Short mmCIF file of C-alpha atoms in Angstrom, two decimals:
data_model
loop_
_atom_site.label_atom_id
_atom_site.label_comp_id
_atom_site.label_asym_id
_atom_site.label_seq_id
_atom_site.Cartn_x
_atom_site.Cartn_y
_atom_site.Cartn_z
CA MET A 23 34.97 -9.62 10.41
CA LYS A 24 31.73 -9.60 12.39
CA ARG A 25 32.56 -6.19 13.87
CA LYS A 26 33.15 -4.77 10.38
CA ALA A 27 29.89 -6.29 9.14
CA ASP A 28 28.06 -4.72 12.09
CA ARG A 29 29.59 -1.33 11.31
CA ASP A 30 28.60 -1.62 7.66
CA GLN A 31 25.07 -2.56 8.61
CA ILE A 32 24.77 0.42 10.97
CA ARG A 33 26.12 2.74 8.28
CA ARG A 34 23.64 1.42 5.73
CA GLN A 35 20.83 1.86 8.22
CA ASN A 36 21.90 5.43 8.96
CA ARG A 37 22.00 6.22 5.23
CA SER A 38 18.44 5.03 4.93
CA ILE A 39 17.40 7.13 7.92
CA VAL A 40 18.87 10.26 6.33
CA LEU A 41 17.21 9.59 2.97
CA GLN A 42 13.85 8.97 4.65
CA ALA A 43 14.15 12.19 6.65
CA LEU A 44 14.74 14.21 3.49
CA ARG A 45 11.86 12.47 1.77
CA ARG A 46 9.48 13.20 4.63
CA ASN A 47 10.56 16.76 5.40
CA GLY A 48 11.94 18.22 2.19
CA PRO A 49 15.19 20.25 2.03
CA MET A 50 17.05 20.36 5.34
CA ALA A 51 20.32 21.69 6.68
CA ARG A 52 22.78 19.22 8.16
CA ILE A 53 22.14 20.49 11.68
CA ASP A 54 18.40 19.94 11.23
CA LEU A 55 19.03 16.48 9.82
CA GLY A 56 21.01 15.65 12.94
CA GLN A 57 18.23 16.85 15.22
CA THR A 58 15.55 14.99 13.26
CA THR A 59 17.44 11.70 12.89
CA ARG A 60 19.27 11.93 16.24
CA LEU A 61 22.51 11.09 14.45
CA SER A 62 25.75 12.79 15.44
CA PRO A 63 27.05 15.75 13.38
CA ALA A 64 30.04 13.66 12.27
CA THR A 65 27.78 10.82 11.10
CA VAL A 66 25.46 13.19 9.23
CA THR A 67 28.44 14.90 7.55
CA ALA A 68 29.99 11.59 6.47
CA ILE A 69 26.74 10.18 5.11
CA THR A 70 25.65 13.32 3.26
CA SER A 71 29.11 13.68 1.72
CA ASP A 72 28.79 10.20 0.23
CA LEU A 73 25.24 10.91 -0.94
CA LEU A 74 26.36 14.15 -2.61
CA GLU A 75 29.18 12.31 -4.38
CA GLN A 76 26.71 9.74 -5.66
CA GLU A 77 24.36 12.57 -6.72
CA LEU A 78 21.55 11.01 -4.71
CA ILE A 79 21.14 14.37 -2.96
CA LEU A 80 21.78 17.95 -4.06
CA SER A 81 22.84 21.05 -2.15
CA LEU A 82 21.24 24.45 -2.45
CA GLU A 83 21.55 27.70 -0.56
CA SER A 84 18.77 28.53 1.86
CA GLU A 85 16.49 31.39 0.89
CA GLU A 86 15.79 32.21 4.53
CA PRO A 87 16.42 35.93 5.24
CA LYS A 88 19.48 36.53 7.38
CA THR A 89 19.07 38.26 10.72
CA PRO A 90 21.00 41.50 11.24
CA GLN A 91 23.39 39.65 13.59
CA ALA A 92 23.99 36.75 11.21
CA ARG A 93 27.37 36.43 9.56
CA GLY A 94 28.92 34.28 6.90
CA ARG A 95 27.34 32.34 4.08
CA PRO A 96 23.67 31.30 4.02
CA ARG A 97 22.85 27.85 5.34
CA THR A 98 23.28 25.05 2.81
CA LEU A 99 20.20 22.88 2.47
CA LEU A 100 20.25 19.33 1.23
CA LYS A 101 17.49 17.78 -0.85
CA LEU A 102 16.86 14.52 -2.63
CA ASN A 103 17.72 14.47 -6.30
CA PRO A 104 14.33 13.63 -7.82
CA ASP A 105 15.81 12.56 -11.18
CA VAL A 106 18.00 9.78 -9.82
CA VAL A 107 15.52 7.12 -10.83
CA TYR A 108 11.81 6.51 -11.30
CA THR A 109 9.39 3.86 -10.14
CA ILE A 110 5.90 2.99 -11.31
CA GLY A 111 3.04 2.15 -8.98
CA VAL A 112 0.22 0.07 -10.48
CA ARG A 113 -3.14 -0.68 -8.91
CA LEU A 114 -5.26 -3.42 -10.47
CA SER A 115 -8.97 -3.41 -9.73
CA VAL A 116 -12.17 -4.33 -11.53
CA ASN A 117 -11.98 -2.82 -15.05
CA ASN A 118 -9.24 -0.35 -14.04
CA ILE A 119 -5.45 -0.03 -14.17
CA ASP A 120 -4.25 2.96 -12.13
CA LEU A 121 -0.71 4.11 -12.90
CA ALA A 122 1.59 6.51 -11.04
CA LEU A 123 5.07 7.59 -12.12
CA VAL A 124 7.11 8.40 -9.02
CA ASN A 125 10.52 10.08 -8.74
CA PHE A 126 13.25 9.43 -6.17
CA ALA A 127 11.80 12.10 -3.88
CA GLY A 128 8.61 10.04 -3.64
CA GLU A 129 6.65 12.57 -5.68
CA VAL A 130 3.99 11.50 -8.18
CA VAL A 131 4.95 13.26 -11.42
CA ARG A 132 2.24 11.68 -13.56
CA SER A 133 -0.82 9.54 -12.94
CA GLU A 134 -3.47 7.99 -15.16
CA ARG A 135 -6.40 5.59 -14.99
CA CYS A 136 -6.81 3.19 -17.90
CA HIS A 137 -9.68 0.80 -18.47
CA PHE A 138 -9.78 -2.86 -19.45
CA ASP A 139 -12.48 -5.51 -19.57
CA SER A 140 -12.35 -7.62 -16.41
CA ALA A 141 -14.93 -9.99 -17.87
CA THR A 142 -12.57 -11.15 -20.63
CA GLU A 143 -8.98 -10.76 -19.39
CA ASP A 144 -7.20 -13.92 -18.26
CA ALA A 145 -3.71 -15.35 -17.80
CA ASP A 146 -3.09 -15.41 -21.55
CA SER A 147 -4.28 -11.92 -22.43
CA PHE A 148 -3.73 -9.68 -19.42
CA PRO A 149 0.09 -9.58 -19.28
CA GLU A 150 0.23 -8.03 -22.77
CA THR A 151 -2.58 -5.63 -21.86
CA LEU A 152 -0.65 -4.45 -18.81
CA ILE A 153 2.69 -4.18 -20.62
CA GLY A 154 1.13 -2.18 -23.46
CA THR A 155 -0.60 0.14 -21.00
CA ILE A 156 2.65 0.86 -19.13
CA ARG A 157 4.60 1.43 -22.35
CA GLN A 158 2.06 3.96 -23.57
CA PHE A 159 2.06 5.64 -20.16
CA LEU A 160 5.86 6.05 -20.25
CA ASP A 161 5.82 7.29 -23.85
CA GLU A 162 3.29 9.97 -22.97
CA ALA A 163 5.36 10.95 -19.92
CA GLY A 164 8.51 11.23 -22.05
CA ILE A 165 10.43 8.86 -19.75
CA SER A 166 12.68 6.11 -21.09
CA SER A 167 11.97 2.68 -19.64
CA SER A 168 15.68 2.49 -18.76
CA ARG A 169 15.05 5.14 -16.08
CA VAL A 170 12.47 2.96 -14.34
CA ARG A 171 14.14 0.99 -11.57
CA GLU A 172 11.05 -0.68 -10.13
CA ILE A 173 7.42 -1.49 -10.86
CA GLY A 174 5.22 -2.16 -7.82
CA VAL A 175 1.77 -3.66 -8.29
CA ALA A 176 -1.16 -3.84 -5.86
CA ALA A 177 -4.09 -6.06 -6.81
CA GLN A 178 -7.49 -7.01 -5.47
CA GLY A 179 -7.97 -10.62 -4.48
CA VAL A 180 -5.59 -13.43 -3.54
CA VAL A 181 -2.03 -12.48 -4.45
CA GLU A 182 1.01 -14.75 -4.31
CA THR A 183 3.88 -12.39 -3.63
CA GLU A 184 6.47 -15.15 -3.88
CA THR A 185 5.45 -16.28 -7.37
CA GLY A 186 4.31 -12.87 -8.65
CA VAL A 187 0.89 -14.22 -9.58
CA VAL A 188 -2.67 -13.08 -8.88
CA ALA A 189 -4.14 -16.42 -7.84
CA TRP A 190 -7.72 -15.18 -7.90
CA SER A 191 -9.31 -11.76 -8.22
CA PRO A 192 -12.67 -10.28 -9.20
CA ALA A 193 -10.65 -8.12 -11.58
CA PHE A 194 -10.06 -11.06 -13.96
CA ALA A 195 -12.07 -13.70 -15.78
CA GLY A 196 -9.45 -16.36 -15.11
CA ARG A 197 -7.12 -17.43 -12.31
CA LYS A 198 -3.35 -17.55 -11.88
CA ILE A 199 -2.64 -14.30 -13.71
CA PRO A 200 1.15 -13.85 -14.12
CA VAL A 201 2.25 -10.29 -13.43
CA VAL A 202 5.79 -9.97 -12.07
CA GLY A 203 7.52 -12.26 -14.58
CA PRO A 204 6.10 -10.64 -17.74
CA LEU A 205 6.76 -7.11 -16.43
CA HIS A 206 10.36 -7.89 -15.54
CA GLU A 207 10.96 -9.46 -18.93
CA ALA A 208 9.40 -6.53 -20.77
CA PHE A 209 11.04 -3.67 -18.85
CA GLY A 210 14.07 -5.15 -17.09
CA ALA A 211 12.97 -3.46 -13.86
CA ASP A 212 12.62 -5.01 -10.44
CA CYS A 213 8.96 -5.96 -10.02
CA TYR A 214 6.88 -6.67 -6.93
CA ILE A 215 3.23 -7.46 -6.30
CA SER A 216 1.10 -7.28 -3.18
CA ASN A 217 -2.49 -7.38 -2.03
CA ASP A 218 -4.08 -3.91 -2.11
CA THR A 219 -5.05 -3.93 1.58
CA ASN A 220 -1.42 -4.65 2.50
CA MET A 221 -0.52 -1.40 0.79
CA ILE A 222 -3.10 0.50 2.86
CA THR A 223 -1.42 -0.98 5.94
CA GLU A 224 2.00 0.11 4.67
CA ALA A 225 0.70 3.61 3.95
CA LEU A 226 -0.63 4.05 7.47
CA HIS A 227 2.66 2.91 8.97
CA TRP A 228 4.56 5.33 6.73
CA SER A 229 2.29 8.30 7.44
CA ASP A 230 2.06 7.87 11.22
CA PRO A 231 4.52 5.28 12.57
CA ALA A 232 3.95 6.41 16.15
CA ARG A 233 0.29 5.36 15.90
CA TYR A 234 0.50 2.52 13.41
CA SER A 235 3.36 0.28 14.47
CA GLY A 236 3.96 -2.86 16.47
CA THR A 237 1.02 -5.17 15.80
CA PHE A 238 -2.10 -3.80 14.12
CA ALA A 239 -4.64 -4.87 11.51
CA VAL A 240 -6.42 -3.07 8.67
CA ILE A 241 -9.74 -4.38 7.35
CA MET A 242 -11.18 -2.95 4.15
CA LEU A 243 -14.90 -3.37 3.42
CA ASP A 244 -15.56 -2.45 -0.17
CA TYR A 245 -16.09 -4.29 -3.45
CA GLY A 246 -14.61 -7.21 -1.54
CA VAL A 247 -13.23 -7.65 1.97
CA GLY A 248 -9.49 -7.47 2.58
CA MET A 249 -7.03 -7.41 5.45
CA GLY A 250 -3.50 -6.17 6.02
CA LEU A 251 -1.43 -7.17 9.04
CA TYR A 252 1.54 -5.57 10.74
CA LEU A 253 3.10 -8.05 13.17
CA ASP A 254 5.96 -6.95 15.42
CA ASN A 255 6.66 -3.93 13.21
CA ARG A 256 6.73 -5.84 9.92
CA LEU A 257 4.16 -6.21 7.18
CA PHE A 258 3.07 -9.84 7.25
CA SER A 259 2.16 -11.76 4.10
CA GLY A 260 2.90 -15.38 5.03
CA ALA A 261 5.07 -18.04 3.42
CA SER A 262 3.63 -17.67 -0.08
CA GLY A 263 2.37 -14.11 0.25
CA THR A 264 -1.32 -14.96 0.51
CA ALA A 265 -1.73 -14.42 4.27
CA ALA A 266 -4.49 -12.35 5.91
CA GLU A 267 -7.25 -13.29 3.45
CA PHE A 268 -9.84 -12.26 6.03
CA GLY A 269 -12.67 -12.02 3.49
CA HIS A 270 -12.35 -15.64 2.41
CA ALA A 271 -12.15 -17.15 5.87
CA ASN A 272 -15.32 -19.14 6.46
CA HIS A 273 -18.01 -17.57 8.63
CA LEU A 274 -20.76 -20.15 8.17
CA PRO A 275 -20.18 -23.57 6.55
CA GLY A 276 -22.53 -24.05 3.61
CA GLY A 277 -23.68 -20.44 3.93
CA ALA A 278 -24.10 -17.63 1.42
CA LEU A 279 -22.39 -17.91 -1.97
CA CYS A 280 -19.17 -15.91 -2.27
CA ARG A 281 -17.75 -14.45 -5.45
CA CYS A 282 -14.77 -16.81 -5.09
CA GLY A 283 -17.13 -19.77 -5.61
CA LYS A 284 -17.12 -21.05 -2.03
CA LYS A 285 -20.00 -20.80 0.43
CA GLY A 286 -20.04 -19.02 3.77
CA CYS A 287 -17.03 -16.69 3.38
CA LEU A 288 -17.02 -13.51 5.46
CA GLU A 289 -17.08 -11.56 2.19
CA ALA A 290 -20.41 -13.19 1.31
CA TYR A 291 -21.93 -11.27 4.25
CA LEU A 292 -19.88 -8.06 4.28
CA SER A 293 -19.15 -6.90 0.72
CA ASP A 294 -21.28 -4.57 -1.37
CA TYR A 295 -23.02 -7.40 -3.28
CA ALA A 296 -23.69 -9.24 -0.01
CA LEU A 297 -25.38 -6.20 1.51
CA VAL A 298 -27.55 -5.64 -1.56
CA ARG A 299 -28.43 -9.35 -1.68
CA ALA A 300 -29.49 -9.36 1.98
CA ALA A 301 -31.47 -6.11 1.78
CA SER A 302 -33.26 -7.31 -1.36
CA HIS A 303 -34.13 -10.67 0.24
CA LEU A 304 -32.45 -12.54 -2.61
CA PRO A 305 -31.59 -16.20 -1.93
CA GLU A 306 -28.15 -16.68 -0.41
CA ASN A 307 -27.10 -18.79 -3.39
CA THR A 308 -27.74 -15.92 -5.81
CA ASP A 309 -24.69 -15.52 -8.05
CA PRO A 310 -22.81 -12.35 -6.94
CA GLY A 311 -22.07 -11.60 -10.58
CA THR A 312 -25.77 -11.01 -11.25
CA ILE A 313 -26.24 -8.55 -8.37
CA LYS A 314 -26.09 -4.85 -9.25
CA ALA A 315 -24.03 -3.50 -6.41
CA GLY A 316 -20.80 -1.52 -6.71
CA VAL A 317 -20.51 2.15 -5.76
CA SER A 318 -24.00 3.06 -6.91
CA GLY A 319 -25.66 0.03 -5.32
CA LEU A 320 -24.00 0.67 -1.97
CA ALA A 321 -24.84 4.37 -2.12
CA ARG A 322 -28.50 3.55 -2.77
CA LEU A 323 -28.54 1.17 0.18
CA ILE A 324 -27.08 3.84 2.45
CA GLU A 325 -29.77 6.28 1.29
CA LEU A 326 -32.46 3.76 2.14
CA ALA A 327 -30.99 3.08 5.58
CA SER A 328 -30.74 6.82 6.24
CA SER A 329 -34.47 7.15 5.51
CA GLY A 330 -35.27 4.35 7.96
CA ASP A 331 -35.83 1.51 5.48
CA LYS A 332 -36.06 -1.64 7.61
CA ASP A 333 -34.56 -3.98 5.02
CA ALA A 334 -31.51 -1.79 4.47
CA CYS A 335 -31.04 -1.15 8.19
CA GLY A 336 -31.39 -4.86 8.90
CA ALA A 337 -28.82 -5.80 6.26
CA PHE A 338 -26.26 -3.38 7.69
CA HIS A 339 -26.94 -4.47 11.28
CA GLU A 340 -26.50 -8.16 10.45
CA ALA A 341 -23.33 -7.38 8.47
CA GLY A 342 -22.05 -5.58 11.57
CA ARG A 343 -22.62 -8.72 13.67
CA VAL A 344 -20.68 -10.83 11.15
CA LEU A 345 -17.89 -8.25 11.24
CA GLY A 346 -17.85 -8.51 15.04
CA TYR A 347 -17.42 -12.28 14.83
CA GLY A 348 -14.57 -11.82 12.36
CA LEU A 349 -12.86 -9.23 14.54
CA ALA A 350 -13.07 -11.62 17.49
CA ARG A 351 -10.99 -14.18 15.61
CA VAL A 352 -8.36 -11.62 14.69
CA ILE A 353 -8.12 -10.31 18.26
CA ALA A 354 -7.92 -13.79 19.78
CA MET A 355 -5.16 -14.87 17.39
CA ILE A 356 -2.78 -11.89 17.16
CA ASP A 357 -3.72 -9.51 20.03
CA PRO A 358 -3.49 -6.32 17.90
CA LYS A 359 -2.86 -2.97 19.52
CA ARG A 360 -5.14 -1.32 16.98
CA ILE A 361 -7.67 -2.32 14.32
CA VAL A 362 -8.44 0.03 11.43
CA LEU A 363 -11.68 -0.23 9.45
CA THR A 364 -11.75 1.46 6.07
CA GLY A 365 -13.26 1.10 2.61
CA ALA A 366 -16.34 2.48 0.87
CA ALA A 367 -18.68 0.67 3.31
CA MET A 368 -17.43 2.87 6.16
CA ARG A 369 -19.96 5.44 4.98
CA ALA A 370 -22.51 3.06 6.47
CA PHE A 371 -20.63 2.29 9.68
CA CYS A 372 -23.19 4.10 11.80
CA PHE A 373 -25.71 1.42 10.72
CA MET A 374 -23.24 -1.41 11.37
CA GLU A 375 -21.61 -0.31 14.61
CA LYS A 376 -24.21 -1.61 17.09
CA GLY A 377 -24.29 -5.03 15.42
CA MET A 378 -20.48 -5.15 15.34
CA TRP A 379 -20.15 -4.64 19.09
CA GLU A 380 -22.92 -7.19 19.69
CA GLY A 381 -21.12 -9.78 17.58
CA LEU A 382 -17.78 -9.04 19.23
CA GLU A 383 -19.29 -9.36 22.69
CA GLU A 384 -20.96 -12.67 21.83
CA ALA A 385 -17.82 -14.13 20.29
CA LEU A 386 -15.07 -13.10 22.70
CA VAL A 387 -14.63 -12.83 26.46
CA ALA A 388 -14.13 -9.34 27.85
CA ASP A 389 -10.55 -10.09 28.96
CA LEU A 390 -9.53 -10.43 25.31
CA ARG A 391 -11.69 -7.84 23.60
CA ASN A 392 -10.83 -4.87 25.82
CA ASN A 393 -7.17 -4.52 24.86
CA PHE A 394 -7.39 -2.90 21.43
CA SER A 395 -8.28 0.48 19.93
CA LEU A 396 -10.58 0.85 16.91
CA ASP A 397 -10.05 3.44 14.19
CA VAL A 398 -12.81 3.97 11.63
CA MET A 399 -11.20 5.72 8.69
CA PRO A 400 -13.00 7.29 5.71
CA TRP A 401 -12.05 5.57 2.46
CA ASN A 402 -9.34 7.16 0.36
CA GLU A 403 -8.05 5.34 -2.73
CA ASP A 404 -4.73 7.19 -2.38
CA PHE A 405 -3.91 4.91 0.57
CA ILE A 406 -3.05 2.10 -1.84
CA ARG A 407 -0.83 4.29 -4.01
CA SER A 408 0.86 5.76 -0.93
CA GLY A 409 1.66 2.28 0.32
CA LEU A 410 3.19 1.31 -3.02
CA ILE A 411 5.35 4.45 -2.94
CA ALA A 412 6.45 3.88 0.67
CA GLN A 413 7.57 0.31 -0.05
CA SER A 414 9.24 1.32 -3.28
CA MET A 415 11.23 4.16 -1.71
CA GLU A 416 12.38 1.89 1.12
CA ARG A 417 13.65 -0.66 -1.39
CA LEU A 418 15.38 2.03 -3.45
CA ASP A 419 17.16 3.37 -0.38
CA LYS A 420 18.50 -0.12 0.31
CA ASP A 421 19.41 -0.60 -3.35
CA PHE A 422 21.58 2.52 -3.43
CA ARG A 423 23.41 1.79 -0.17
CA GLY A 424 27.10 1.52 -0.75
CA ASN A 425 26.73 2.07 -4.49
CA ALA A 426 29.31 4.77 -5.20
CA THR A 427 28.48 5.13 -8.89
CA SER A 428 27.47 8.69 -9.80
CA LEU A 429 24.10 9.49 -11.31
CA SER A 430 25.59 10.49 -14.66
CA ASP A 431 27.49 7.19 -14.90
CA ARG A 432 24.37 5.21 -13.98
CA ILE A 433 22.24 6.99 -16.59
CA ALA A 434 24.89 6.47 -19.28
CA ARG A 435 25.10 2.78 -18.44
CA LEU A 436 21.32 2.33 -18.45
CA ASP A 437 20.88 4.23 -21.71
CA GLY A 438 23.63 2.10 -23.23
CA LYS A 439 21.80 -1.06 -22.22
CA GLU A 440 18.59 0.21 -23.79
CA ALA A 441 20.36 1.16 -27.02
CA THR A 442 21.92 -2.32 -27.18
CA ALA A 443 18.54 -3.93 -26.58
#
C-alpha cells in the first residue's frame, strides 16, 4: 500500500510540474515539455493524455514554418485551457480594494480598483462591502460566480490565516475583521487570506526560484512595515498565521507611538508617518493618524533630502540605523541567504543606506552579518497580485490532480448548483 501511495504522490507531483511548465512558458510540444521538466517521454505522454481527457489542456498545431527537409504533420503544441476555472485575487489596503480576475493559465483577464472608507469600515460593515464589490466586479466581467473556484485575499496589517480574520490593519476602523468566512458563504468558493508582504515573498519565489529559495526574507517599508519569510523552501506564517510581524516587534520600550497603539515598534521609526514625524521634530507621542504622510508626504521628504535638507537627511539616516538593528535580529535568528528590501521608501534608500550598515555593524558581530546578500528592489504593487496568483495556481493544480471529470461535466454541475441556489 505504501508503494502505491508513493507512486500516486510522484504522479501528482509530476502533473503539477507539467502544468507549471505550461503556465510559465506558454504552448509547448511534448518533447520540449520533457526537456524543460526533465521528465521521461513516457511520463510526459501519460500525464498530458490525462490532462487532455480532463480538458485541463488543449492541443493545437504549431505555426512554425517547416524546413524543406521536414516531413509529416506539424508539431502538436499543448497549452493550458484558460477557461477551466477562474480565481479572484483581492488586495485590501487603506481606502482601496484591488480586484483581479484570473484564468487557469494565470492570466489577469480583468482588474479594477474600488474605493471604500477605511475610517468607518469595521467587522460589522466591511464583509458586506467586500461581497458587494466582488459581485459587481463579476457582473461587469460577465462571469458567473459558479466559475470562480477560489478567492485569495492579501491584506495590510496583522492577518490570522488560520481563522481568516484581519486582526488589526490600518485599512479598517475596527479590529478582528472577518473575511474568509463571509466570502465562502457568499460565493461557495475556497477562500484564503494572507499578509500582503507574504505575497511579495511568494511572487519573488515564483518569478526567480533559483535566486529566491531556501531561506530568505522580504522587508517592505511603505505605509507600514511588513515582512515575509521563506524558511527551508516554504512560506512561513506561524501557528496562527501571524508570524513575521517585523514592523510591530519592539525597537525601544516606551518609545515612539505606533499606529497599532503600542510604543516603540519598529514601524514607529521606519514607516512614512514616522519619517515625517521625525523630520518635522514632532513629539514621539504624536498620533500617527494626525500626521500627513502617505505617498505625497514621503515624496516631499525625499525632495527635501535630495536638496540637502538636514532634517530630512537626519530622519532618513536615523531610520536606516533602526532598520540595521532590525535586520540584525532577523539575521541572528534565521540566518537568511538573502534579504530583500522593497516598498515605496526604497526611493530614499540612498539616504538610509549608510545608517543601515552602521546599525547592523553595531548590533551584530561580523561572523554573523557577513553571510547574507542584500537586494534593494524598486517598489511594484504588482508583486502582491503576482504572489496571490502564484499561490492560487499552485492550489488549483493540486485540486485538479486525479480528478478525471471533464471540463464540460464540471461546468454543467457547477451551473446546476447555482441554478438550484
